[in-house]
PDB file of C-alpha atoms in Angstrom:
ATOM      1  CA  MET A1090       0.000   0.000   0.000  1.00 61.00           C
ATOM      2  CA  ALA A1091       1.165   3.477  -0.814  1.00 72.00           C
ATOM      3  CA  THR A1092      -1.038   6.242   0.496  1.00 76.00           C
ATOM      4  CA  SER A1093      -0.614   9.900  -0.276  1.00 70.00           C
ATOM      5  CA  VAL A1094      -2.678  12.917   0.716  1.00 73.00           C
ATOM      6  CA  VAL A1095      -1.990  16.152  -1.122  1.00 68.00           C
ATOM      7  CA  THR A1096      -3.610  19.559  -0.654  1.00 69.00           C
ATOM      8  CA  LEU A1097      -4.179  21.069  -4.066  1.00 64.00           C
ATOM      9  CA  THR A1098      -3.386  24.739  -4.395  1.00 63.00           C
ATOM     10  CA  SER A1099      -5.325  27.533  -6.003  1.00 54.00           C
ATOM     11  CA  PRO A1100      -7.954  27.729  -7.256  1.00 58.00           C
ATOM     12  CA  SER A1101      -9.605  24.662  -5.696  1.00 73.00           C
ATOM     13  CA  GLY A1102      -8.218  24.200  -2.189  1.00 78.00           C
ATOM     14  CA  PHE A1103      -9.306  20.548  -2.438  1.00 91.00           C
ATOM     15  CA  THR A1104      -7.388  17.610  -1.031  1.00 94.00           C
ATOM     16  CA  LYS A1105      -6.599  14.480  -3.035  1.00 94.00           C
ATOM     17  CA  PHE A1106      -6.295  11.127  -1.290  1.00 97.00           C
ATOM     18  CA  LYS A1107      -4.601   8.427  -3.374  1.00 97.00           C
ATOM     19  CA  GLU A1108      -4.024   4.800  -2.446  1.00 97.00           C
ATOM     20  CA  THR A1109      -2.250   2.601  -5.007  1.00 97.00           C
ATOM     21  CA  ASP A1110      -3.385  -0.699  -3.469  1.00 97.00           C
ATOM     22  CA  LEU A1111      -6.599  -0.191  -1.515  1.00 98.00           C
ATOM     23  CA  ASN A1112      -7.869  -3.464  -0.109  1.00 98.00           C
ATOM     24  CA  ALA A1113      -9.753  -4.815   2.909  1.00 97.00           C
ATOM     25  CA  THR A1114      -7.367  -2.994   5.241  1.00 97.00           C
ATOM     26  CA  LYS A1115      -9.281   0.195   6.017  1.00 97.00           C
ATOM     27  CA  ALA A1116      -7.670   3.512   5.150  1.00 97.00           C
ATOM     28  CA  ALA A1117      -8.305   6.834   6.876  1.00 97.00           C
ATOM     29  CA  VAL A1118      -9.097   9.296   4.072  1.00 98.00           C
ATOM     30  CA  ASP A1119     -10.025  12.306   6.223  1.00 97.00           C
ATOM     31  CA  ALA A1120     -10.289  12.694  10.006  1.00 97.00           C
ATOM     32  CA  SER A1121     -12.893  15.480   9.937  1.00 97.00           C
ATOM     33  CA  SER A1122     -16.150  16.366   8.201  1.00 97.00           C
ATOM     34  CA  GLY A1123     -16.060  17.359   4.556  1.00 97.00           C
ATOM     35  CA  THR A1124     -17.438  16.984   1.053  1.00 97.00           C
ATOM     36  CA  ILE A1125     -16.487  14.452  -1.626  1.00 98.00           C
ATOM     37  CA  HIS A1126     -16.324  15.909  -5.146  1.00 96.00           C
ATOM     38  CA  ALA A1127     -14.932  13.037  -7.221  1.00 97.00           C
ATOM     39  CA  ILE A1128     -13.745   9.446  -6.930  1.00 98.00           C
ATOM     40  CA  VAL A1129     -11.613   7.516  -9.425  1.00 98.00           C
ATOM     41  CA  ILE A1130     -11.427   3.731  -8.974  1.00 98.00           C
ATOM     42  CA  ASP A1131      -9.009   1.816 -11.218  1.00 98.00           C
ATOM     43  CA  ASN A1132      -9.815  -1.900 -11.206  1.00 98.00           C
ATOM     44  CA  THR A1133      -8.134  -2.632 -14.558  1.00 98.00           C
ATOM     45  CA  ALA A1134      -5.590  -4.990 -12.947  1.00 98.00           C
ATOM     46  CA  ASN A1135      -8.381  -7.354 -11.871  1.00 98.00           C
ATOM     47  CA  SER A1136      -9.538  -9.118 -15.018  1.00 96.00           C
ATOM     48  CA  GLY A1137     -11.642 -11.732 -13.265  1.00 92.00           C
ATOM     49  CA  GLU A1138     -13.462  -9.919 -10.488  1.00 96.00           C
ATOM     50  CA  ALA A1139     -15.505  -6.878  -9.660  1.00 98.00           C
ATOM     51  CA  THR A1140     -14.306  -4.706  -6.810  1.00 98.00           C
ATOM     52  CA  TYR A1141     -16.424  -2.759  -4.348  1.00 98.00           C
ATOM     53  CA  LEU A1142     -15.198   0.506  -2.866  1.00 98.00           C
ATOM     54  CA  LYS A1143     -16.804   0.966   0.541  1.00 98.00           C
ATOM     55  CA  LEU A1144     -16.844   4.321   2.320  1.00 98.00           C
ATOM     56  CA  TRP A1145     -17.790   5.014   5.927  1.00 98.00           C
ATOM     57  CA  ASP A1146     -18.721   8.348   7.488  1.00 98.00           C
ATOM     58  CA  VAL A1147     -16.879   7.488  10.717  1.00 97.00           C
ATOM     59  CA  ALA A1148     -13.301   7.523  11.959  1.00 97.00           C
ATOM     60  CA  SER A1149     -11.230   4.536  10.856  1.00 96.00           C
ATOM     61  CA  GLY A1150     -10.932   3.304  14.448  1.00 96.00           C
ATOM     62  CA  SER A1151     -14.705   2.779  14.512  1.00 97.00           C
ATOM     63  CA  VAL A1152     -14.783   0.665  11.322  1.00 98.00           C
ATOM     64  CA  THR A1153     -14.556  -3.111  11.238  1.00 98.00           C
ATOM     65  CA  VAL A1154     -14.483  -4.164   7.589  1.00 98.00           C
ATOM     66  CA  GLY A1155     -17.064  -6.922   7.067  1.00 97.00           C
ATOM     67  CA  THR A1156     -19.112  -5.885  10.117  1.00 97.00           C
ATOM     68  CA  THR A1157     -19.656  -2.103  10.056  1.00 98.00           C
ATOM     69  CA  ALA A1158     -22.308  -1.121   7.496  1.00 98.00           C
ATOM     70  CA  PRO A1159     -20.816   1.216   4.872  1.00 98.00           C
ATOM     71  CA  ASP A1160     -22.464   4.524   4.022  1.00 98.00           C
ATOM     72  CA  TRP A1161     -21.582   4.215   0.310  1.00 98.00           C
ATOM     73  CA  VAL A1162     -20.703   1.218  -1.880  1.00 97.00           C
ATOM     74  CA  PHE A1163     -19.438   1.622  -5.453  1.00 98.00           C
ATOM     75  CA  LYS A1164     -19.146  -1.410  -7.743  1.00 98.00           C
ATOM     76  CA  VAL A1165     -16.393  -1.404 -10.354  1.00 98.00           C
ATOM     77  CA  PRO A1166     -16.571  -4.286 -12.839  1.00 98.00           C
ATOM     78  CA  ALA A1167     -13.513  -6.361 -13.718  1.00 98.00           C
ATOM     79  CA  SER A1168     -10.954  -4.662 -15.981  1.00 98.00           C
ATOM     80  CA  THR A1169     -12.673  -1.279 -15.573  1.00 98.00           C
ATOM     81  CA  LYS A1170     -11.738   2.201 -14.432  1.00 98.00           C
ATOM     82  CA  ARG A1171     -14.648   4.249 -13.110  1.00 98.00           C
ATOM     83  CA  THR A1172     -14.893   7.962 -12.349  1.00 98.00           C
ATOM     84  CA  ILE A1173     -17.719   9.164 -10.111  1.00 98.00           C
ATOM     85  CA  ILE A1174     -18.432  12.890 -10.025  1.00 97.00           C
ATOM     86  CA  PHE A1175     -20.575  14.588  -7.393  1.00 96.00           C
ATOM     87  CA  PRO A1176     -21.551  17.932  -9.026  1.00 94.00           C
ATOM     88  CA  GLU A1177     -23.082  19.234  -5.789  1.00 94.00           C
ATOM     89  CA  GLY A1178     -20.714  17.290  -3.545  1.00 96.00           C
ATOM     90  CA  ALA A1179     -21.458  14.411  -1.163  1.00 98.00           C
ATOM     91  CA  ALA A1180     -21.172  15.515   2.450  1.00 98.00           C
ATOM     92  CA  TYR A1181     -19.842  13.397   5.291  1.00 98.00           C
ATOM     93  CA  GLY A1182     -20.242  14.596   8.852  1.00 98.00           C
ATOM     94  CA  THR A1183     -17.634  12.853  10.985  1.00 97.00           C
ATOM     95  CA  ALA A1184     -14.688  11.443   9.005  1.00 98.00           C
ATOM     96  CA  LEU A1185     -14.090   9.371   5.871  1.00 98.00           C
ATOM     97  CA  THR A1186     -12.754   5.814   5.840  1.00 98.00           C
ATOM     98  CA  ALA A1187     -12.323   3.558   2.782  1.00 98.00           C
ATOM     99  CA  ALA A1188     -11.662  -0.084   1.839  1.00 98.00           C
ATOM    100  CA  CYS A1189     -11.942  -2.277  -1.279  1.00 98.00           C
ATOM    101  CA  VAL A1190     -13.246  -5.839  -1.186  1.00 98.00           C
ATOM    102  CA  THR A1191     -14.777  -8.366  -3.575  1.00 97.00           C
ATOM    103  CA  THR A1192     -18.223  -8.520  -1.926  1.00 95.00           C
ATOM    104  CA  ALA A1193     -21.006  -5.925  -1.966  1.00 94.00           C
ATOM    105  CA  GLY A1194     -23.006  -4.898   1.098  1.00 92.00           C
ATOM    106  CA  THR A1195     -21.717  -4.985   4.655  1.00 96.00           C
ATOM    107  CA  ALA A1196     -20.163  -8.450   4.641  1.00 93.00           C
ATOM    108  CA  GLY A1197     -16.955  -9.289   2.892  1.00 92.00           C
ATOM    109  CA  THR A1198     -13.329  -9.067   3.866  1.00 96.00           C
ATOM    110  CA  THR A1199     -11.642 -10.575   0.802  1.00 97.00           C
ATOM    111  CA  ASN A1200      -8.950  -8.459  -0.825  1.00 97.00           C
ATOM    112  CA  PRO A1201      -9.042  -7.951  -4.582  1.00 98.00           C
ATOM    113  CA  THR A1202      -6.509 -10.238  -6.283  1.00 97.00           C
ATOM    114  CA  SER A1203      -4.514  -7.359  -7.810  1.00 98.00           C
ATOM    115  CA  ASP A1204      -3.985  -3.704  -6.946  1.00 97.00           C
ATOM    116  CA  VAL A1205      -6.928  -1.303  -6.997  1.00 98.00           C
ATOM    117  CA  VAL A1206      -5.950   2.362  -7.262  1.00 98.00           C
ATOM    118  CA  VAL A1207      -8.379   4.766  -5.597  1.00 98.00           C
ATOM    119  CA  GLU A1208      -8.291   8.561  -5.710  1.00 97.00           C
ATOM    120  CA  ILE A1209     -10.756  10.714  -3.765  1.00 98.00           C
ATOM    121  CA  LEU A1210     -11.013  14.472  -4.255  1.00 96.00           C
ATOM    122  CA  PHE A1211     -12.537  16.184  -1.223  1.00 96.00           C
ATOM    123  CA  GLU A1212     -12.632  19.402   0.770  1.00 94.00           C
ATOM    124  CA  THR A1213     -12.852  19.882   4.514  1.00 91.00           C
TER     125      THR A1213
END
């Protein structure tokens, strides 16, 4: 896993979270409230399986992947790169935590076979 968080300068003031191998190990995206503006999920390395990006509106310490119900789930088919834009933004009130697994819904703790690259553009 290689995580980076970069504050983008003028004119946006947004922050970009990027994880080059997001899997069932939860990642803390943001520790405060904010607004998601865009998500890019690159599942092209996984030719045989869909991947599900799960996001929680709670601090990472309060998330148990496979048990804690996610607030958002985004399916990305095998061999696909998906960009999700939120024109009005998607607000989260506490914090933002992320993980990628191979099962939709709350259950599931299986890592994708290959790397899934996830980028989240947000503002706090």
